[in-house]
Amino acid sequence: MMSIGIQQIGCYRPADAVNVVERGRRLGISPEFITSKLGFRKLLQRAHGEDTSDLCVKSFEDLLGRGPLNLSQLGCLAVVTQGPDGGGIPHTAAVVHRKLGLAAEMAVFDISLGCSGFVQGLSIMCALMAREGIGSGLLFTADPYSKIVDPEDRNTALLFGDAATCTLLSDRPRFEVGRCLNWTQSSTSDAIRAGIDRRLSLDGNAVYRFVARTVGRQILQCVEAHQIAREEVDFFLVHQGSRFVVDAVRQSLGVCPEKVPFLAADTGNTVSSSIPLALEMCWELPLKRVVISGFGVGLSSATLMLKGDATV
Amino acid sequence: LKTREEIRSAVLAGIAKVTNRSEVVLADHESFQHFGLDSVDRMSLLMEVEDLLGATFGDQIGPERLKCISDYIDYIQQPDSESKTADAPHA
């Protein structure tokens, strides 16, 4: 079977941003709490009129700037989002496909997942490509929560930023993608939800409990499955939900802070984009093993190992 | 069933861990918020207490109901408490 993995990542970070301390002051939340617990300085904001598919296109343009790409070899395209263009029909992936002018002979679909979506999306796309003999594919992540966050809601207004990524998957990978471990705790799925009013609500305590009790264990299972010590992993790139969420995972792993970096201070929690954005920030490093773990909406978590050739 | 002193010791040990202090002195009715614990600290404390007592609190109980040591004692000792205690802390 073909070895499919990550060849390159394109990113789009909008130029506009919300100052978190200023918004927090208006909501009566102290700068100390914002700095020490949330960890965000800025929350990236899409431009007025910029829709989810537009963010995807911008990330694709960034990908094109990173090296040659033979569009005729693309066989599949997926968009991880729960904030689609318009009412969701047609699926955002089809809108992106049209805007990019890609060939008709492609599998094009959305994946409805939140913060675990990049990891599960990798697993889905790699399996599809290996089964169907597809040499290249694109996995987009774009979930602009500014569409659904109430800026007056103290539980959500200081957390989320807009961004998008475009990951080129191919049979010539920089990182091979390992087996994915999945967990879904649907009994507490209401902890992160958007109702008919399309307003996001978040039960931070339930999510924190889920992360602290579940994610670290799953990551350690992943490491054990590869029969290596946790110290042999270069980085654990976990979903950048907030500084204290990343710290909670790190504490459950029992590794030094440098192994589990918090890299989202100037973006905010960008949902399914947070891990590929973090991976792109580490791209120039000689990495052999990176564990990625996404968790959130569902409540779900997904973890897998990326194996690099340690060359750039 | 855990005694008042066992619960009090667990909460104080939990606060010490969450705040990185070697020792904590806190009256049973003094609020955690007044002591300087923010909402994240109070949620972390709840899970520390679960670990220390080998207990699992129900999903319906959160730090907003457990505002001081006395609240922990009352909650854990009430006959219809949702907390389930085990012989050993969580792995």
mmCIF file of C-alpha atoms in Angstrom:
data_model
loop_
_atom_site.group_PDB
_atom_site.id
_atom_site.type_symbol
_atom_site.label_atom_id
_atom_site.label_comp_id
_atom_site.label_asym_id
_atom_site.label_seq_id
_atom_site.Cartn_x
_atom_site.Cartn_y
_atom_site.Cartn_z
ATOM 1 C CA MET A 1 0.000 0.000 0.000
ATOM 2 C CA MET A 2 1.181 3.542 -0.761
ATOM 3 C CA SER A 3 2.763 5.564 2.010
ATOM 4 C CA ILE A 4 0.786 8.786 2.113
ATOM 5 C CA GLY A 5 1.737 11.721 4.295
ATOM 6 C CA ILE A 6 2.213 15.441 4.652
ATOM 7 C CA GLN A 7 4.302 17.046 1.932
ATOM 8 C CA GLN A 8 3.688 20.726 2.658
ATOM 9 C CA ILE A 9 1.379 23.098 4.547
ATOM 10 C CA GLY A 10 0.001 26.428 3.389
ATOM 11 C CA CYS A 11 -1.419 28.851 5.941
ATOM 12 C CA TYR A 12 -3.628 31.898 6.011
ATOM 13 C CA ARG A 13 -3.530 34.190 9.009
ATOM 14 C CA PRO A 14 -5.830 37.191 8.483
ATOM 15 C CA ALA A 15 -4.274 40.601 9.039
ATOM 16 C CA ASP A 16 -7.043 41.869 11.316
ATOM 17 C CA ALA A 17 -7.140 40.884 14.970
ATOM 18 C CA VAL A 18 -8.906 41.546 18.245
ATOM 19 C CA ASN A 19 -6.780 42.748 21.161
ATOM 20 C CA VAL A 20 -7.630 40.220 23.872
ATOM 21 C CA VAL A 21 -6.687 42.341 26.868
ATOM 22 C CA GLU A 22 -8.828 45.225 25.628
ATOM 23 C CA ARG A 23 -11.829 42.980 24.996
ATOM 24 C CA GLY A 24 -11.260 41.292 28.336
ATOM 25 C CA ARG A 25 -11.213 44.600 30.161
ATOM 26 C CA ARG A 26 -14.591 45.427 28.662
ATOM 27 C CA LEU A 27 -15.921 42.066 29.851
ATOM 28 C CA GLY A 28 -14.432 42.446 33.331
ATOM 29 C CA ILE A 29 -11.739 39.798 32.941
ATOM 30 C CA SER A 30 -8.332 40.631 34.347
ATOM 31 C CA PRO A 31 -5.201 40.919 32.193
ATOM 32 C CA GLU A 32 -3.467 38.566 34.623
ATOM 33 C CA PHE A 33 -6.006 35.823 33.956
ATOM 34 C CA ILE A 34 -5.751 36.406 30.213
ATOM 35 C CA THR A 35 -1.971 36.216 30.238
ATOM 36 C CA SER A 36 -1.464 33.346 32.642
ATOM 37 C CA LYS A 37 -4.435 31.138 31.774
ATOM 38 C CA LEU A 38 -5.721 31.951 28.291
ATOM 39 C CA GLY A 39 -2.361 32.974 26.890
ATOM 40 C CA PHE A 40 -3.777 34.838 23.900
ATOM 41 C CA ARG A 41 -2.666 38.341 22.935
ATOM 42 C CA LYS A 42 -4.561 38.518 19.647
ATOM 43 C CA LEU A 43 -7.499 36.754 18.067
ATOM 44 C CA LEU A 44 -7.214 36.775 14.266
ATOM 45 C CA GLN A 45 -10.343 38.014 12.497
ATOM 46 C CA ARG A 46 -11.378 37.397 8.907
ATOM 47 C CA ALA A 47 -12.027 40.470 6.801
ATOM 48 C CA HIS A 48 -15.577 41.705 6.319
ATOM 49 C CA GLY A 49 -17.269 39.569 3.674
ATOM 50 C CA GLU A 50 -14.563 36.926 3.730
ATOM 51 C CA ASP A 51 -16.231 33.522 3.898
ATOM 52 C CA THR A 52 -14.891 30.103 4.838
ATOM 53 C CA SER A 53 -14.061 29.149 1.262
ATOM 54 C CA ASP A 54 -12.171 32.436 0.818
ATOM 55 C CA LEU A 55 -9.975 31.568 3.786
ATOM 56 C CA CYS A 56 -9.284 28.190 2.184
ATOM 57 C CA VAL A 57 -8.329 29.797 -1.110
ATOM 58 C CA LYS A 58 -5.889 32.125 0.685
ATOM 59 C CA SER A 59 -4.224 29.171 2.389
ATOM 60 C CA PHE A 60 -3.965 27.422 -0.978
ATOM 61 C CA GLU A 61 -2.270 30.497 -2.440
ATOM 62 C CA ASP A 62 0.261 30.325 0.379
ATOM 63 C CA LEU A 63 0.829 26.646 -0.424
ATOM 64 C CA LEU A 64 1.536 27.504 -4.043
ATOM 65 C CA GLY A 65 4.219 29.915 -2.899
ATOM 66 C CA ARG A 66 6.059 27.147 -1.080
ATOM 67 C CA GLY A 67 6.960 25.002 -4.063
ATOM 68 C CA PRO A 68 5.765 23.470 -7.317
ATOM 69 C CA LEU A 69 2.392 21.754 -7.294
ATOM 70 C CA ASN A 70 1.021 19.700 -10.169
ATOM 71 C CA LEU A 71 -2.712 20.385 -9.977
ATOM 72 C CA SER A 72 -3.496 17.647 -12.491
ATOM 73 C CA GLN A 73 -2.298 15.021 -9.995
ATOM 74 C CA LEU A 74 -4.781 16.053 -7.298
ATOM 75 C CA GLY A 75 -7.349 13.340 -6.713
ATOM 76 C CA CYS A 76 -9.188 14.498 -3.604
ATOM 77 C CA LEU A 77 -9.989 17.611 -1.613
ATOM 78 C CA ALA A 78 -11.566 17.868 1.828
ATOM 79 C CA VAL A 79 -12.490 20.851 3.979
ATOM 80 C CA VAL A 80 -12.689 20.362 7.723
ATOM 81 C CA THR A 81 -15.294 22.846 8.901
ATOM 82 C CA GLN A 82 -18.454 23.272 10.917
ATOM 83 C CA GLY A 83 -18.849 26.829 9.696
ATOM 84 C CA PRO A 84 -19.542 26.331 6.007
ATOM 85 C CA ASP A 85 -20.235 28.952 3.389
ATOM 86 C CA GLY A 86 -23.863 30.043 3.382
ATOM 87 C CA GLY A 87 -26.212 27.391 4.674
ATOM 88 C CA GLY A 88 -23.852 24.510 3.976
ATOM 89 C CA ILE A 89 -25.287 23.494 0.604
ATOM 90 C CA PRO A 90 -23.308 23.081 -1.540
ATOM 91 C CA HIS A 91 -20.588 21.829 0.720
ATOM 92 C CA THR A 92 -17.735 24.281 1.174
ATOM 93 C CA ALA A 93 -15.248 21.874 -0.398
ATOM 94 C CA ALA A 94 -17.206 22.132 -3.656
ATOM 95 C CA VAL A 95 -17.076 25.925 -3.465
ATOM 96 C CA VAL A 96 -13.318 25.788 -2.905
ATOM 97 C CA HIS A 97 -12.958 23.311 -5.771
ATOM 98 C CA ARG A 98 -14.788 25.721 -8.075
ATOM 99 C CA LYS A 99 -12.818 28.771 -6.953
ATOM 100 C CA LEU A 100 -9.542 26.937 -7.556
ATOM 101 C CA GLY A 101 -10.680 25.703 -10.955
ATOM 102 C CA LEU A 102 -9.674 22.124 -10.265
ATOM 103 C CA ALA A 103 -10.395 19.079 -12.423
ATOM 104 C CA ALA A 104 -13.739 17.289 -12.183
ATOM 105 C CA GLU A 105 -12.253 13.850 -11.541
ATOM 106 C CA MET A 106 -11.764 14.380 -7.827
ATOM 107 C CA ALA A 107 -13.389 13.302 -4.578
ATOM 108 C CA VAL A 108 -14.493 16.554 -2.928
ATOM 109 C CA PHE A 109 -16.165 16.606 0.476
ATOM 110 C CA ASP A 110 -16.498 18.366 3.827
ATOM 111 C CA ILE A 111 -15.590 16.791 7.137
ATOM 112 C CA SER A 112 -17.808 18.040 9.966
ATOM 113 C CA LEU A 113 -15.464 18.108 12.931
ATOM 114 C CA GLY A 114 -14.067 20.761 15.234
ATOM 115 C CA CYS A 115 -10.734 20.827 16.988
ATOM 116 C CA SER A 116 -9.980 17.142 16.400
ATOM 117 C CA GLY A 117 -10.702 17.596 12.698
ATOM 118 C CA PHE A 118 -7.200 17.980 11.341
ATOM 119 C CA VAL A 119 -5.994 14.758 12.920
ATOM 120 C CA GLN A 120 -9.081 12.777 11.945
ATOM 121 C CA GLY A 121 -9.027 14.420 8.523
ATOM 122 C CA LEU A 122 -5.460 13.256 7.974
ATOM 123 C CA SER A 123 -6.477 9.731 8.865
ATOM 124 C CA ILE A 124 -9.481 9.806 6.526
ATOM 125 C CA MET A 125 -7.609 11.329 3.618
ATOM 126 C CA CYS A 126 -4.570 9.065 3.904
ATOM 127 C CA ALA A 127 -6.805 5.987 4.007
ATOM 128 C CA LEU A 128 -8.782 7.185 0.995
ATOM 129 C CA MET A 129 -5.697 8.026 -1.008
ATOM 130 C CA ALA A 130 -3.972 4.735 -0.231
ATOM 131 C CA ARG A 131 -7.079 2.710 -1.099
ATOM 132 C CA GLU A 132 -7.802 4.538 -4.333
ATOM 133 C CA GLY A 133 -4.208 5.028 -5.422
ATOM 134 C CA ILE A 134 -4.422 8.807 -5.328
ATOM 135 C CA GLY A 135 -0.999 10.453 -5.451
ATOM 136 C CA SER A 136 -1.906 13.940 -4.198
ATOM 137 C CA GLY A 137 -4.713 15.501 -2.204
ATOM 138 C CA LEU A 138 -5.572 18.651 -0.317
ATOM 139 C CA LEU A 139 -6.833 18.805 3.254
ATOM 140 C CA PHE A 140 -8.158 22.223 4.230
ATOM 141 C CA THR A 141 -9.073 23.394 7.715
ATOM 142 C CA ALA A 142 -11.160 26.533 8.157
ATOM 143 C CA ASP A 143 -13.592 27.208 10.956
ATOM 144 C CA PRO A 144 -14.010 30.952 11.417
ATOM 145 C CA TYR A 145 -15.722 31.007 14.794
ATOM 146 C CA SER A 146 -16.161 34.774 14.495
ATOM 147 C CA LYS A 147 -19.325 33.736 12.644
ATOM 148 C CA ILE A 148 -20.807 32.187 15.758
ATOM 149 C CA VAL A 149 -19.097 33.788 18.762
ATOM 150 C CA ASP A 150 -21.002 36.462 20.661
ATOM 151 C CA PRO A 151 -18.388 39.137 21.503
ATOM 152 C CA GLU A 152 -20.255 39.783 24.762
ATOM 153 C CA ASP A 153 -20.070 36.153 25.921
ATOM 154 C CA ARG A 154 -17.378 35.890 28.602
ATOM 155 C CA ASN A 155 -17.049 32.131 28.020
ATOM 156 C CA THR A 156 -16.110 32.357 24.356
ATOM 157 C CA ALA A 157 -15.269 35.930 23.341
ATOM 158 C CA LEU A 158 -11.620 35.739 24.414
ATOM 159 C CA LEU A 159 -10.708 32.410 22.870
ATOM 160 C CA PHE A 160 -11.232 31.960 19.168
ATOM 161 C CA GLY A 161 -9.406 33.280 16.132
ATOM 162 C CA ASP A 162 -9.966 32.854 12.409
ATOM 163 C CA ALA A 163 -7.437 31.118 10.162
ATOM 164 C CA ALA A 164 -7.163 28.448 7.505
ATOM 165 C CA THR A 165 -4.640 25.877 6.382
ATOM 166 C CA CYS A 166 -4.127 23.791 3.271
ATOM 167 C CA THR A 167 -2.142 20.591 3.748
ATOM 168 C CA LEU A 168 -0.740 18.900 0.670
ATOM 169 C CA LEU A 169 -0.848 15.130 1.114
ATOM 170 C CA SER A 170 1.143 12.967 -1.244
ATOM 171 C CA ASP A 171 3.154 9.810 -1.736
ATOM 172 C CA ARG A 172 6.311 11.926 -1.364
ATOM 173 C CA PRO A 173 5.801 13.053 2.227
ATOM 174 C CA ARG A 174 7.943 15.078 4.568
ATOM 175 C CA PHE A 175 5.971 13.398 7.362
ATOM 176 C CA GLU A 176 4.472 9.934 7.240
ATOM 177 C CA VAL A 177 1.150 9.663 9.058
ATOM 178 C CA GLY A 178 0.769 6.939 11.666
ATOM 179 C CA ARG A 179 -2.311 5.110 12.864
ATOM 180 C CA CYS A 180 -4.913 7.338 14.469
ATOM 181 C CA LEU A 181 -6.337 6.741 17.937
ATOM 182 C CA ASN A 182 -9.877 8.077 18.369
ATOM 183 C CA TRP A 183 -12.139 8.777 21.322
ATOM 184 C CA THR A 184 -15.650 10.174 21.386
ATOM 185 C CA GLN A 185 -17.443 11.063 24.621
ATOM 186 C CA SER A 186 -20.810 11.987 23.214
ATOM 187 C CA SER A 187 -22.477 11.869 26.646
ATOM 188 C CA THR A 188 -21.061 15.364 27.212
ATOM 189 C CA SER A 189 -21.291 16.571 23.626
ATOM 190 C CA ASP A 190 -23.422 19.556 24.668
ATOM 191 C CA ALA A 191 -20.346 21.054 26.329
ATOM 192 C CA ILE A 192 -19.522 22.726 22.996
ATOM 193 C CA ARG A 193 -22.508 23.474 20.860
ATOM 194 C CA ALA A 194 -24.170 25.911 18.518
ATOM 195 C CA GLY A 195 -27.940 25.805 18.499
ATOM 196 C CA ILE A 196 -30.450 26.867 15.914
ATOM 197 C CA ASP A 197 -29.448 30.471 16.606
ATOM 198 C CA ARG A 198 -25.889 29.635 15.453
ATOM 199 C CA ARG A 199 -24.426 31.043 18.673
ATOM 200 C CA LEU A 200 -21.567 29.128 20.229
ATOM 201 C CA SER A 201 -21.904 28.025 23.842
ATOM 202 C CA LEU A 202 -19.091 26.471 25.802
ATOM 203 C CA ASP A 203 -19.007 24.665 29.149
ATOM 204 C CA GLY A 204 -15.368 25.241 29.933
ATOM 205 C CA ASN A 205 -15.363 23.038 33.022
ATOM 206 C CA ALA A 206 -16.668 20.012 31.144
ATOM 207 C CA VAL A 207 -14.188 20.520 28.337
ATOM 208 C CA TYR A 208 -11.319 20.982 30.773
ATOM 209 C CA ARG A 209 -12.305 17.811 32.607
ATOM 210 C CA PHE A 210 -12.466 15.912 29.311
ATOM 211 C CA VAL A 211 -9.051 17.139 28.232
ATOM 212 C CA ALA A 212 -7.375 16.500 31.569
ATOM 213 C CA ARG A 213 -8.843 13.021 31.919
ATOM 214 C CA THR A 214 -8.668 11.784 28.339
ATOM 215 C CA VAL A 215 -6.143 13.432 26.077
ATOM 216 C CA GLY A 216 -2.920 12.745 27.962
ATOM 217 C CA ARG A 217 -3.865 9.099 28.294
ATOM 218 C CA GLN A 218 -4.533 8.810 24.579
ATOM 219 C CA ILE A 219 -1.222 10.453 23.717
ATOM 220 C CA LEU A 220 0.662 8.058 25.964
ATOM 221 C CA GLN A 221 -1.144 5.139 24.316
ATOM 222 C CA CYS A 222 0.022 6.445 20.956
ATOM 223 C CA VAL A 223 3.626 6.669 22.138
ATOM 224 C CA GLU A 224 3.472 3.181 23.634
ATOM 225 C CA ALA A 225 2.028 1.790 20.412
ATOM 226 C CA HIS A 226 5.168 2.965 18.629
ATOM 227 C CA GLN A 227 7.331 1.334 21.292
ATOM 228 C CA ILE A 228 9.341 4.428 22.072
ATOM 229 C CA ALA A 229 9.824 6.556 25.172
ATOM 230 C CA ARG A 230 8.031 9.873 25.398
ATOM 231 C CA GLU A 231 11.439 11.572 25.527
ATOM 232 C CA GLU A 232 12.097 10.348 21.975
ATOM 233 C CA VAL A 233 9.250 12.459 20.650
ATOM 234 C CA ASP A 234 10.500 15.828 19.390
ATOM 235 C CA PHE A 235 7.229 17.642 19.982
ATOM 236 C CA PHE A 236 3.739 16.953 21.178
ATOM 237 C CA LEU A 237 1.759 19.425 19.106
ATOM 238 C CA VAL A 238 -1.622 19.463 20.761
ATOM 239 C CA HIS A 239 -4.672 21.513 19.918
ATOM 240 C CA GLN A 240 -3.972 25.076 20.988
ATOM 241 C CA GLY A 241 -7.194 25.584 22.905
ATOM 242 C CA SER A 242 -5.605 27.938 25.434
ATOM 243 C CA ARG A 243 -2.443 28.065 27.485
ATOM 244 C CA PHE A 244 -4.004 26.257 30.445
ATOM 245 C CA VAL A 245 -5.414 23.506 28.237
ATOM 246 C CA VAL A 246 -1.990 22.910 26.706
ATOM 247 C CA ASP A 247 -0.465 22.980 30.188
ATOM 248 C CA ALA A 248 -3.037 20.474 31.434
ATOM 249 C CA VAL A 249 -2.065 18.040 28.690
ATOM 250 C CA ARG A 250 1.631 18.596 29.354
ATOM 251 C CA GLN A 251 1.186 17.899 33.044
ATOM 252 C CA SER A 252 -0.627 14.668 32.321
ATOM 253 C CA LEU A 253 2.253 13.634 30.041
ATOM 254 C CA GLY A 254 4.943 14.477 32.587
ATOM 255 C CA VAL A 255 7.303 16.044 30.050
ATOM 256 C CA CYS A 256 9.114 19.377 29.988
ATOM 257 C CA PRO A 257 7.280 22.469 28.717
ATOM 258 C CA GLU A 258 9.463 22.692 25.600
ATOM 259 C CA LYS A 259 8.036 19.379 24.382
ATOM 260 C CA VAL A 260 4.464 20.687 24.429
ATOM 261 C CA PRO A 261 4.701 24.236 23.112
ATOM 262 C CA PHE A 262 1.973 26.841 23.228
ATOM 263 C CA LEU A 263 2.178 28.570 19.851
ATOM 264 C CA ALA A 264 -1.149 30.365 19.530
ATOM 265 C CA ALA A 265 -0.590 33.585 21.494
ATOM 266 C CA ASP A 266 -0.951 35.691 18.351
ATOM 267 C CA THR A 267 -3.731 33.753 16.656
ATOM 268 C CA GLY A 268 -6.184 32.541 19.275
ATOM 269 C CA ASN A 269 -7.758 29.115 19.260
ATOM 270 C CA THR A 270 -8.207 28.499 15.545
ATOM 271 C CA VAL A 271 -10.132 25.226 16.015
ATOM 272 C CA SER A 272 -9.060 22.601 13.439
ATOM 273 C CA SER A 273 -6.356 24.915 12.086
ATOM 274 C CA SER A 274 -4.380 25.164 15.310
ATOM 275 C CA ILE A 275 -2.311 22.010 14.821
ATOM 276 C CA PRO A 276 -1.322 22.561 11.169
ATOM 277 C CA LEU A 277 -0.468 26.193 12.016
ATOM 278 C CA ALA A 278 1.753 24.947 14.848
ATOM 279 C CA LEU A 279 3.327 22.291 12.636
ATOM 280 C CA GLU A 280 4.094 24.885 9.992
ATOM 281 C CA MET A 281 5.837 26.996 12.647
ATOM 282 C CA CYS A 282 8.120 24.027 13.380
ATOM 283 C CA TRP A 283 8.631 23.099 9.737
ATOM 284 C CA GLU A 284 12.271 24.198 9.501
ATOM 285 C CA LEU A 285 13.325 22.082 12.475
ATOM 286 C CA PRO A 286 14.894 18.647 11.935
ATOM 287 C CA LEU A 287 11.989 16.625 13.288
ATOM 288 C CA LYS A 288 11.876 12.838 13.472
ATOM 289 C CA ARG A 289 8.788 12.223 15.550
ATOM 290 C CA VAL A 290 5.903 14.555 16.269
ATOM 291 C CA VAL A 291 2.747 13.483 18.054
ATOM 292 C CA ILE A 292 -0.294 15.541 17.108
ATOM 293 C CA SER A 293 -3.463 15.481 19.179
ATOM 294 C CA GLY A 294 -6.700 17.309 18.478
ATOM 295 C CA PHE A 295 -9.622 17.458 20.877
ATOM 296 C CA GLY A 296 -12.833 19.355 21.393
ATOM 297 C CA VAL A 297 -16.247 19.300 19.743
ATOM 298 C CA GLY A 298 -17.968 15.965 20.205
ATOM 299 C CA LEU A 299 -16.432 15.699 22.702
ATOM 300 C CA SER A 300 -13.771 13.970 20.673
ATOM 301 C CA SER A 301 -10.060 13.478 20.604
ATOM 302 C CA ALA A 302 -7.737 12.048 17.992
ATOM 303 C CA THR A 303 -4.014 11.422 18.219
ATOM 304 C CA LEU A 304 -1.384 10.105 15.824
ATOM 305 C CA MET A 305 2.360 10.099 15.272
ATOM 306 C CA LEU A 306 4.026 11.906 12.390
ATOM 307 C CA LYS A 307 7.359 10.433 11.347
ATOM 308 C CA GLY A 308 9.725 12.829 9.639
ATOM 309 C CA ASP A 309 12.913 12.196 7.742
ATOM 310 C CA ALA A 310 14.635 14.813 9.955
ATOM 311 C CA THR A 311 15.692 16.728 6.861
ATOM 312 C CA VAL A 312 14.225 19.956 5.627
ATOM 313 C CA LEU B 1 -17.045 7.390 53.564
ATOM 314 C CA LYS B 2 -14.366 10.041 53.876
ATOM 315 C CA THR B 3 -14.025 11.915 57.156
ATOM 316 C CA ARG B 4 -14.102 15.685 57.410
ATOM 317 C CA GLU B 5 -10.390 15.704 58.113
ATOM 318 C CA GLU B 6 -9.584 13.504 55.122
ATOM 319 C CA ILE B 7 -11.555 15.797 52.859
ATOM 320 C CA ARG B 8 -10.046 18.939 54.374
ATOM 321 C CA SER B 9 -6.520 17.543 53.969
ATOM 322 C CA ALA B 10 -7.192 16.594 50.368
ATOM 323 C CA VAL B 11 -8.522 20.036 49.497
ATOM 324 C CA LEU B 12 -5.582 21.779 51.159
ATOM 325 C CA ALA B 13 -3.138 19.475 49.391
ATOM 326 C CA GLY B 14 -4.930 20.166 46.138
ATOM 327 C CA ILE B 15 -4.666 23.913 46.632
ATOM 328 C CA ALA B 16 -0.986 23.555 47.438
ATOM 329 C CA LYS B 17 -0.414 21.724 44.175
ATOM 330 C CA VAL B 18 -2.503 24.083 42.050
ATOM 331 C CA THR B 19 -0.802 27.159 43.509
ATOM 332 C CA ASN B 20 2.700 25.639 43.771
ATOM 333 C CA ARG B 21 2.903 26.293 47.492
ATOM 334 C CA SER B 22 4.461 24.012 50.064
ATOM 335 C CA GLU B 23 1.781 24.707 52.650
ATOM 336 C CA VAL B 24 -1.671 26.228 52.618
ATOM 337 C CA VAL B 25 -3.625 27.603 55.551
ATOM 338 C CA LEU B 26 -7.281 28.201 54.822
ATOM 339 C CA ALA B 27 -10.380 28.214 57.021
ATOM 340 C CA ASP B 28 -13.215 25.893 56.073
ATOM 341 C CA HIS B 29 -15.545 28.733 55.129
ATOM 342 C CA GLU B 30 -13.019 31.006 53.439
ATOM 343 C CA SER B 31 -13.784 31.175 49.742
ATOM 344 C CA PHE B 32 -11.278 29.886 47.233
ATOM 345 C CA GLN B 33 -11.847 32.970 45.137
ATOM 346 C CA HIS B 34 -10.981 35.217 48.078
ATOM 347 C CA PHE B 35 -7.871 33.107 48.589
ATOM 348 C CA GLY B 36 -6.838 33.934 45.017
ATOM 349 C CA LEU B 37 -7.943 30.911 43.016
ATOM 350 C CA ASP B 38 -9.404 31.830 39.638
ATOM 351 C CA SER B 39 -11.939 29.734 37.752
ATOM 352 C CA VAL B 40 -9.284 27.555 36.115
ATOM 353 C CA ASP B 41 -7.545 26.996 39.445
ATOM 354 C CA ARG B 42 -10.845 25.935 41.024
ATOM 355 C CA MET B 43 -11.500 23.416 38.247
ATOM 356 C CA SER B 44 -7.961 22.088 38.576
ATOM 357 C CA LEU B 45 -8.517 21.814 42.322
ATOM 358 C CA LEU B 46 -11.670 19.782 41.815
ATOM 359 C CA MET B 47 -9.769 17.230 39.760
ATOM 360 C CA GLU B 48 -6.885 17.173 42.214
ATOM 361 C CA VAL B 49 -9.333 16.389 45.018
ATOM 362 C CA GLU B 50 -10.856 13.625 42.905
ATOM 363 C CA ASP B 51 -7.425 12.111 42.459
ATOM 364 C CA LEU B 52 -6.413 12.464 46.087
ATOM 365 C CA LEU B 53 -9.624 10.939 47.418
ATOM 366 C CA GLY B 54 -9.976 8.340 44.695
ATOM 367 C CA ALA B 55 -13.342 9.824 43.895
ATOM 368 C CA THR B 56 -15.260 10.636 40.752
ATOM 369 C CA PHE B 57 -17.614 13.552 41.093
ATOM 370 C CA GLY B 58 -20.634 13.636 38.853
ATOM 371 C CA ASP B 59 -20.651 15.751 35.710
ATOM 372 C CA GLN B 60 -23.271 17.990 37.300
ATOM 373 C CA ILE B 61 -21.000 19.191 40.074
ATOM 374 C CA GLY B 62 -18.569 21.935 39.177
ATOM 375 C CA PRO B 63 -16.361 24.460 40.911
ATOM 376 C CA GLU B 64 -19.192 26.984 40.960
ATOM 377 C CA ARG B 65 -20.842 24.841 43.655
ATOM 378 C CA LEU B 66 -17.644 24.046 45.528
ATOM 379 C CA LYS B 67 -16.572 27.472 46.722
ATOM 380 C CA CYS B 68 -14.797 26.556 49.958
ATOM 381 C CA ILE B 69 -13.585 23.571 51.959
ATOM 382 C CA SER B 70 -16.924 23.259 53.712
ATOM 383 C CA ASP B 71 -18.681 22.881 50.375
ATOM 384 C CA TYR B 72 -16.443 19.905 49.562
ATOM 385 C CA ILE B 73 -17.120 18.351 52.946
ATOM 386 C CA ASP B 74 -20.865 18.846 52.663
ATOM 387 C CA TYR B 75 -21.002 17.568 49.108
ATOM 388 C CA ILE B 76 -18.884 14.466 49.631
ATOM 389 C CA GLN B 77 -20.498 13.521 52.923
ATOM 390 C CA GLN B 78 -24.104 13.984 51.877
ATOM 391 C CA PRO B 79 -25.887 10.598 51.679
ATOM 392 C CA ASP B 80 -27.046 11.088 48.080
ATOM 393 C CA SER B 81 -23.741 12.517 46.899
ATOM 394 C CA GLU B 82 -22.980 11.841 43.258
ATOM 395 C CA SER B 83 -19.364 11.250 44.165
ATOM 396 C CA LYS B 84 -18.157 7.707 43.884
ATOM 397 C CA THR B 85 -15.096 6.829 45.883
ATOM 398 C CA ALA B 86 -12.695 4.085 44.938
ATOM 399 C CA ASP B 87 -9.883 2.415 46.810
ATOM 400 C CA ALA B 88 -7.146 4.005 44.757
ATOM 401 C CA PRO B 89 -6.648 7.309 42.985
ATOM 402 C CA HIS B 90 -7.125 7.553 39.246
ATOM 403 C CA ALA B 91 -4.287 6.096 37.244
#
